[in-house]
Structures are given as structure tokens and as C-alpha cells.
PDB file of C-alpha atoms in Angstrom:
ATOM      1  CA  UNK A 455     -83.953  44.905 -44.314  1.00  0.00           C
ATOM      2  CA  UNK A 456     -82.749  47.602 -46.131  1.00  0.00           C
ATOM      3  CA  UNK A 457     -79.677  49.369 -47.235  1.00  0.00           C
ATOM      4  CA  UNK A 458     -79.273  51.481 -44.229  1.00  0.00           C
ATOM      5  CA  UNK A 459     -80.455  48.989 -41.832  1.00  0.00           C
ATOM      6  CA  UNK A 460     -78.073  46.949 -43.078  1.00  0.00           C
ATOM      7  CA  UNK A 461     -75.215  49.168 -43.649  1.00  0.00           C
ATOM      8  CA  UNK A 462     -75.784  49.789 -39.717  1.00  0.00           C
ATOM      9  CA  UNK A 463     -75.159  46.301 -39.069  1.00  0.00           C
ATOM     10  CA  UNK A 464     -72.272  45.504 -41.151  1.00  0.00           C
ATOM     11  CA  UNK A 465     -70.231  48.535 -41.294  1.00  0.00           C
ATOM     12  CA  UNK A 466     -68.955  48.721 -37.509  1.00  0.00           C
ATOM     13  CA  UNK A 467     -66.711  45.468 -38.259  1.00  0.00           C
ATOM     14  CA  UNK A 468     -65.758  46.065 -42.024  1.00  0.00           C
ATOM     15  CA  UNK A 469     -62.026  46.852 -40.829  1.00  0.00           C
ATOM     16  CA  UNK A 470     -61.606  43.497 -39.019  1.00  0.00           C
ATOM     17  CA  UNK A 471     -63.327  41.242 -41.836  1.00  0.00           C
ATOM     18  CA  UNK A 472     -60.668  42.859 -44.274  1.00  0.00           C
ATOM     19  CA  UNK A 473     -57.590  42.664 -41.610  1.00  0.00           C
ATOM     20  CA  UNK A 474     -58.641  39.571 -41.057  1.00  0.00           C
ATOM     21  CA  UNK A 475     -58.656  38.652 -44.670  1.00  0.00           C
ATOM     22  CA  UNK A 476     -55.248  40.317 -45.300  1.00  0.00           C
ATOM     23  CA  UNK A 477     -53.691  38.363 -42.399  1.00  0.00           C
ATOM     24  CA  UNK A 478     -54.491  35.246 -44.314  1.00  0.00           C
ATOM     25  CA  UNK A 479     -53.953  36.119 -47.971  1.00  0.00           C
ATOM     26  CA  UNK A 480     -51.315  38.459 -47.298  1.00  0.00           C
ATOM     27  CA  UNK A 481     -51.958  40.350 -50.742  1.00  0.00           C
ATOM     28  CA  UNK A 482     -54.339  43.953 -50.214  1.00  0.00           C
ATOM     29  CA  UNK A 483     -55.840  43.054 -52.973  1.00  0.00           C
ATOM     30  CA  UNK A 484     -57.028  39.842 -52.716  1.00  0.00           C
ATOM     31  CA  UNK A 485     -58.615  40.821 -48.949  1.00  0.00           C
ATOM     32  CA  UNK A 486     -60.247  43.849 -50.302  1.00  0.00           C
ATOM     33  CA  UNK A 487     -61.592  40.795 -53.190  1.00  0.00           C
ATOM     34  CA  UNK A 488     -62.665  38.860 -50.287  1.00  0.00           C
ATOM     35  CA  UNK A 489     -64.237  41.710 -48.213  1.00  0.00           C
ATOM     36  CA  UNK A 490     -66.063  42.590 -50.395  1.00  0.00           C
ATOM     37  CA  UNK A 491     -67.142  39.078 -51.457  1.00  0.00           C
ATOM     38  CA  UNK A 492     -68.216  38.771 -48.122  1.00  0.00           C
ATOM     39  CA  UNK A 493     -70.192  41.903 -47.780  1.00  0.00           C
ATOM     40  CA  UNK A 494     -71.913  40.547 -51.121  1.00  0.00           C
ATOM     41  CA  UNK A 495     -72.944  37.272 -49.811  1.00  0.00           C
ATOM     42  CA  UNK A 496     -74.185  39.016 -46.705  1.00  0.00           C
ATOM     43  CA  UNK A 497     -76.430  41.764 -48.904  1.00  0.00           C
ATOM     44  CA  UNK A 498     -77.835  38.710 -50.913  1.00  0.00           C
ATOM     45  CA  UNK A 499     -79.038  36.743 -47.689  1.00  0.00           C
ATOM     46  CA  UNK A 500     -79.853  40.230 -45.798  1.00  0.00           C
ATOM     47  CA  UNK A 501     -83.140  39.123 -44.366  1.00  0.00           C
ATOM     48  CA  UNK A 502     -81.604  36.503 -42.702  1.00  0.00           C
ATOM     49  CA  UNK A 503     -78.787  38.212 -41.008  1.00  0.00           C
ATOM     50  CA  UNK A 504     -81.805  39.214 -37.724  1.00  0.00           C
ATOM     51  CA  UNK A 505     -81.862  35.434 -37.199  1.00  0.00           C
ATOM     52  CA  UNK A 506     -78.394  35.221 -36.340  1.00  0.00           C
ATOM     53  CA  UNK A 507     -76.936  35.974 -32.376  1.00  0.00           C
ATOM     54  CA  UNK A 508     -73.832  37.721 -33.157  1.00  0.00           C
ATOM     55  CA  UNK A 509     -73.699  38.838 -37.408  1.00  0.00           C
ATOM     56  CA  UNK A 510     -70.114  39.979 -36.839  1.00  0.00           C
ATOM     57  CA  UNK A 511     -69.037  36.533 -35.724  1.00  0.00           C
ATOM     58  CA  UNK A 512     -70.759  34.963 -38.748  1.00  0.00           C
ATOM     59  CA  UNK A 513     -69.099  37.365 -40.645  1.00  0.00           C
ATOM     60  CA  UNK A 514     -65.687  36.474 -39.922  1.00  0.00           C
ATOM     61  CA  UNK A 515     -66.062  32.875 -39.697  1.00  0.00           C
ATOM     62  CA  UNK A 516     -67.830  33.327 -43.199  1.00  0.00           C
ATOM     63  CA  UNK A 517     -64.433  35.146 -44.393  1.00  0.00           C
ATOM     64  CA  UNK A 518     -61.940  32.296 -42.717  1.00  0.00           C
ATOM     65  CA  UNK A 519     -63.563  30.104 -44.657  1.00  0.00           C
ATOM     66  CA  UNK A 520     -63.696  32.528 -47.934  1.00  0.00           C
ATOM     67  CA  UNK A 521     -60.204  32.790 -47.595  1.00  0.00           C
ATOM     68  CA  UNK A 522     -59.234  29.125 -46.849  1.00  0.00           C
ATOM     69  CA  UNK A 523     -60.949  28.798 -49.807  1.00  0.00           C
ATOM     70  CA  UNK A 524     -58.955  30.779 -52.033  1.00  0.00           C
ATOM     71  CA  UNK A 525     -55.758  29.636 -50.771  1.00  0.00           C
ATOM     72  CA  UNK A 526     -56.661  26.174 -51.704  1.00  0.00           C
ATOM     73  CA  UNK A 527     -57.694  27.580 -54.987  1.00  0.00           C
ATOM     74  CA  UNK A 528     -55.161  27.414 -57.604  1.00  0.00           C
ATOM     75  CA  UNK A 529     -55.680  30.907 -58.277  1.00  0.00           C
ATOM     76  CA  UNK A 530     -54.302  32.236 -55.191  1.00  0.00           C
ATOM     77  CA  UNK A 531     -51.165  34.324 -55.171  1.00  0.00           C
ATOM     78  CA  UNK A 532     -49.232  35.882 -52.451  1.00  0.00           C
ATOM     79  CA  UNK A 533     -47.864  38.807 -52.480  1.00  0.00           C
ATOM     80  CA  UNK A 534     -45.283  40.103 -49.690  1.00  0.00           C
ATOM     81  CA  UNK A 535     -46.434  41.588 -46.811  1.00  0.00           C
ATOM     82  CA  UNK A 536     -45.800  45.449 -46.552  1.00  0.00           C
ATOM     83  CA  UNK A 537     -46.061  47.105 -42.634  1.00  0.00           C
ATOM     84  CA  UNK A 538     -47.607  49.997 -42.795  1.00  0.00           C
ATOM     85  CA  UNK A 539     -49.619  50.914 -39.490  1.00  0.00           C
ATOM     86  CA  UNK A 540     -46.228  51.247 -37.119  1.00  0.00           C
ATOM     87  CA  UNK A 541     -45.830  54.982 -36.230  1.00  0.00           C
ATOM     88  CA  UNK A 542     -42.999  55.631 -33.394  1.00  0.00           C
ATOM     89  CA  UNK A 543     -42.645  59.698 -32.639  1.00  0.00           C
ATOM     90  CA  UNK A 544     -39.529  61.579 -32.325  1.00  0.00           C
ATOM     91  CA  UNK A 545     -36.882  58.401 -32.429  1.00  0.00           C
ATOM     92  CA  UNK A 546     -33.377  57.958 -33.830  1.00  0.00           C
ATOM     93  CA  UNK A 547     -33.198  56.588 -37.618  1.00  0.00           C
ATOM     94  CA  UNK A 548     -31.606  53.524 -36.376  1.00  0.00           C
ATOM     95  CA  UNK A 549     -34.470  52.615 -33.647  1.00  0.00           C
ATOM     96  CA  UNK A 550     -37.266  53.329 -36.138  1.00  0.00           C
ATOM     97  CA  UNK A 551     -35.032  50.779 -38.249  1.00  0.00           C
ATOM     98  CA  UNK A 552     -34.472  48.681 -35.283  1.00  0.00           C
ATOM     99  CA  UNK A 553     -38.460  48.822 -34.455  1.00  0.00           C
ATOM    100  CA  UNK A 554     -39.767  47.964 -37.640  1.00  0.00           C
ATOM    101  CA  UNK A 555     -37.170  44.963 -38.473  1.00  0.00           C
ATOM    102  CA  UNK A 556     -38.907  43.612 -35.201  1.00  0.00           C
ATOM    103  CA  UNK A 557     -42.525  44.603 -36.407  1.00  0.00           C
ATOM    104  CA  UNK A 558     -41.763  42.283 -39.930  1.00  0.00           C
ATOM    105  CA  UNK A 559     -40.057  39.712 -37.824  1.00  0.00           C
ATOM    106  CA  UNK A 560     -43.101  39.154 -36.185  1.00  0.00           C
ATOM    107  CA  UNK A 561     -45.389  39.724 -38.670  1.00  0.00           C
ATOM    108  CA  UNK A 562     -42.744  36.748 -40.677  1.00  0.00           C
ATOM    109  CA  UNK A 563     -43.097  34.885 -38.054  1.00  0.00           C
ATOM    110  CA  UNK A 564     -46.667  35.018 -37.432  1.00  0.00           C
ATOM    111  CA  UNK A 565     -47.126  33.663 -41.590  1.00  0.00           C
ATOM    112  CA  UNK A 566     -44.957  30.557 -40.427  1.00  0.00           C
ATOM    113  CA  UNK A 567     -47.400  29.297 -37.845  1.00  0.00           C
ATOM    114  CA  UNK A 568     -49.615  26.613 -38.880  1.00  0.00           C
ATOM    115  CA  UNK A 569     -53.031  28.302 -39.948  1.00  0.00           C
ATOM    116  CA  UNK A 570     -55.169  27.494 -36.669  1.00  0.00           C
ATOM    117  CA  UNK A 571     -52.398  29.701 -34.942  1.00  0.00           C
ATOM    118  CA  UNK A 572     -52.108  32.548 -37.245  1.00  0.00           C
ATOM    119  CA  UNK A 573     -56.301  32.676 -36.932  1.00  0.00           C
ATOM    120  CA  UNK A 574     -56.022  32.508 -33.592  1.00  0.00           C
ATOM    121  CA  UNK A 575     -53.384  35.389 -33.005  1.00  0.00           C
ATOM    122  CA  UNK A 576     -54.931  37.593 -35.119  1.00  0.00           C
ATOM    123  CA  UNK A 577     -58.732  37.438 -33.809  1.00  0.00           C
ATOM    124  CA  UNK A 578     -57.331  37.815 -30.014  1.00  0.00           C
ATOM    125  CA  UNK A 579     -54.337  40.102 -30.355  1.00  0.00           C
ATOM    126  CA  UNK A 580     -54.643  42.131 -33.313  1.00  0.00           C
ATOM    127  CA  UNK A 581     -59.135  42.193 -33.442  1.00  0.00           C
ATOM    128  CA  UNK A 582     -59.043  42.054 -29.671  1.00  0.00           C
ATOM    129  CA  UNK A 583     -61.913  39.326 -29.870  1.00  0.00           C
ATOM    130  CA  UNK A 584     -62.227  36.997 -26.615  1.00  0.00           C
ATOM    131  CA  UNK A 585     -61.552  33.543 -26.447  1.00  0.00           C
ATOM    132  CA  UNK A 586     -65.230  32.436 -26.231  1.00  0.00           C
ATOM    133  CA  UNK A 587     -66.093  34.056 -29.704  1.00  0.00           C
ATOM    134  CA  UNK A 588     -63.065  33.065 -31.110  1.00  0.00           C
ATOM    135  CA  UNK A 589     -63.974  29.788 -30.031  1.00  0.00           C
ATOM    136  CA  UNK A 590     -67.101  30.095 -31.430  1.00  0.00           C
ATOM    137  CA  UNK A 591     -65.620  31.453 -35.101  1.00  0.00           C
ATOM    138  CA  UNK A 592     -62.787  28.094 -35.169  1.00  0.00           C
ATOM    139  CA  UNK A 593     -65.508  25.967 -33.818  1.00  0.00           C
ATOM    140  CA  UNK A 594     -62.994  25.029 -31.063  1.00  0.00           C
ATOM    141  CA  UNK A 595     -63.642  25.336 -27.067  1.00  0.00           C
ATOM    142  CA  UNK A 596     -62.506  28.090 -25.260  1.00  0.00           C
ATOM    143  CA  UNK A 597     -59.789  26.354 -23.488  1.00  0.00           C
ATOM    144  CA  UNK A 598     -58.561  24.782 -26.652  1.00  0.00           C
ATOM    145  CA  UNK A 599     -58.261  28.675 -28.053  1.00  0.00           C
ATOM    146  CA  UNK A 600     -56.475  29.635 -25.005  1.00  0.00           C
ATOM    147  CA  UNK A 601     -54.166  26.304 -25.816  1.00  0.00           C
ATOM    148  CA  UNK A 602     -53.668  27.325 -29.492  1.00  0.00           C
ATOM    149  CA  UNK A 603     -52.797  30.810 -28.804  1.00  0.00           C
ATOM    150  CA  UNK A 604     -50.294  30.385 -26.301  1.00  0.00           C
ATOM    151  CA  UNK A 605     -48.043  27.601 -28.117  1.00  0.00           C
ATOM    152  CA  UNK A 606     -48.674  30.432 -31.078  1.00  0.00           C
ATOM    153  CA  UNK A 607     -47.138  33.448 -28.553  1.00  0.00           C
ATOM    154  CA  UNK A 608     -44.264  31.314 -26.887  1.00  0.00           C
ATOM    155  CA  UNK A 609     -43.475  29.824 -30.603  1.00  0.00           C
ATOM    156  CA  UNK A 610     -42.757  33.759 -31.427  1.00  0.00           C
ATOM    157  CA  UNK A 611     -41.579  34.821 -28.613  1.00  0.00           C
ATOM    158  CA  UNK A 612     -38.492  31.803 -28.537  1.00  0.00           C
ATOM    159  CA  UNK A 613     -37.765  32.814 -32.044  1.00  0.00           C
ATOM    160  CA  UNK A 614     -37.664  36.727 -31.727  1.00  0.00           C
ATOM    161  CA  UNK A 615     -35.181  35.770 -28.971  1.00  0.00           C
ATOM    162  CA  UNK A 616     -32.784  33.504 -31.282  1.00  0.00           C
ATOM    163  CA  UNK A 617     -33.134  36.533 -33.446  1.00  0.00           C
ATOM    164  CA  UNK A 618     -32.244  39.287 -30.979  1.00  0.00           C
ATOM    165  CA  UNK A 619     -29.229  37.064 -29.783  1.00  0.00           C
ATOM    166  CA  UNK A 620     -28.018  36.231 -32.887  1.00  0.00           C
ATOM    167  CA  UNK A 621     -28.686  32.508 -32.708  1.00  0.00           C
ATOM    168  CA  UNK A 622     -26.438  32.577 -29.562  1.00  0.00           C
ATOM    169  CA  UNK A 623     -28.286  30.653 -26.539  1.00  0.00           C
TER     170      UNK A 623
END
């Protein structure tokens, strides 16, 4: 394989191996570190990459585990999360405030779950993967995805309602 071939193959899912990779290191820096760690390993075993079904799967299972990884490392830091990808047009100060105070709040909220759930969330909702490749990347069944990722939703949901109602039930 060459370069191009293989740019071909790996470029169309470069954004979502580096979201991906942010979601669970949290610091810019260390996912652009891992994405391209990935994208490394990948180029060294290039003329395997036609034996495998789906190479973007592989990909991000191959960064979950890169990142796990480096979060068990002692190396790891973590940075705080910065929002950056909201954009609301022509609203009032105080909704934009309101808005993205609710955008971190969930994005807080989403750090807090246990790391099978944040994986989860972010594959389905944010990479828009379905629940059989997902499956596939957590080595978990389907139903066990679906499972995960609704105790993940409800969990945020209950608490962006304590939050919205001022702890008042």
C-alpha cells in the first residue's frame, strides 16, 4: 500500500479518532499525541490494514486502548476542558451564557461517568456510530451498548435537572 492508498483509507475518520481521543484525555494536546500515534502505528503495519473488515473500527478501538493506556500511565495530565464548537446565531448575551453553562454542564457531567459510559456516549451521540460497531469497538453486545448508554443519558439527564432546579425536587 502506499501513501495515497493509504491516506484514502485513513483520512475520512481522522476527526473522530482525535475527538475521540480528546473525549478521553481531555487535554488537545495529548489527543493530537495520540492521533497521531495512532496514525503511526497504522502506517507501520499498512499492508495489513486490507485484511481487516472495517479499518475505521480498528482504528478507534486501537485509540481507546492508546488512550486507556496513557491515563494509566503516570505521565498523563489533564488539562480542563475548553467548549469550543457551540455556535448559537443572533441570541441575547445572557442565553448564549445560559446555552453554554448547559453545553459544560454536560460536557462535566459526561467526564464523571464511569469510562465504559463516557466511550459509549461519545461513539453513538457525538461520532454517530451504531450500536453494533460500537459493540464491536468495547467488545460488548449490542444490547449491552444500548444498556450502557441509556443508564449514561438518564444519569445526565437527572442531574442537568437538579441543576436547572436548583437542587429543588
Amino acid at each position: 500500500m502506499n501513501q495515497s492508498d493509504f491516506l484514502k483509507v485513513v483520512l475520512p475518520f481522522k476527526d473522530k479518532v482525535f475527538r475521540l481521543a480528546k473525549r478521553l484525555l481531555v487535554s488537545t494536546e495529548e489527543a493530537e499525541d495520540a492521533t497521531q500515534e495512532l496514525f503511526f502505528k497504522l502506517w507501520k503495519s499498512k499492508d495489513k490494514i486490507a485484511d481487516y473488515n472495517n479499518v475505521e473500527a480498528f482504528a478507534m478501538t486501537m485509540t481507546k486502548n492508546y488512550c486507556f493506556d496513557r491515563l494509566k500511565s503516570k505521565q498523563a495530565s489533564n488539562l480542563t476542558l475548553v467548549h469550543s464548537n457551540y455556535e448559537a446565531k443572533e441570541t441575547s448575551l445572557d442565553k448564549k451564557l445560559e446555552y453554554e453553562d448547559s453545553v459544560n454542564q454536560v460536557y462535566k457531567l459526561i467526564e464523571q461517568l464511569p469510562d465504559q459510559q463516557k466511550i459509549i456516549i461519545q461513539l453513538r451521540d457525538i461520532e454517530q456510530y451504531d450500536l453494533e460497531e460500537i459493540g464491536k469497538m468495547v467488545d460488548m453486545k449490542p444490547t449491552a451498548v444500548r444498556v450502557a448508554l441509556s443508564r449514561a443519558r438518564k444519569t445526565i439527564r437527572e442531574e442537568l435537572i437538579k441543576k436547572h432546579n436548583y437542587g429543588i425536587s
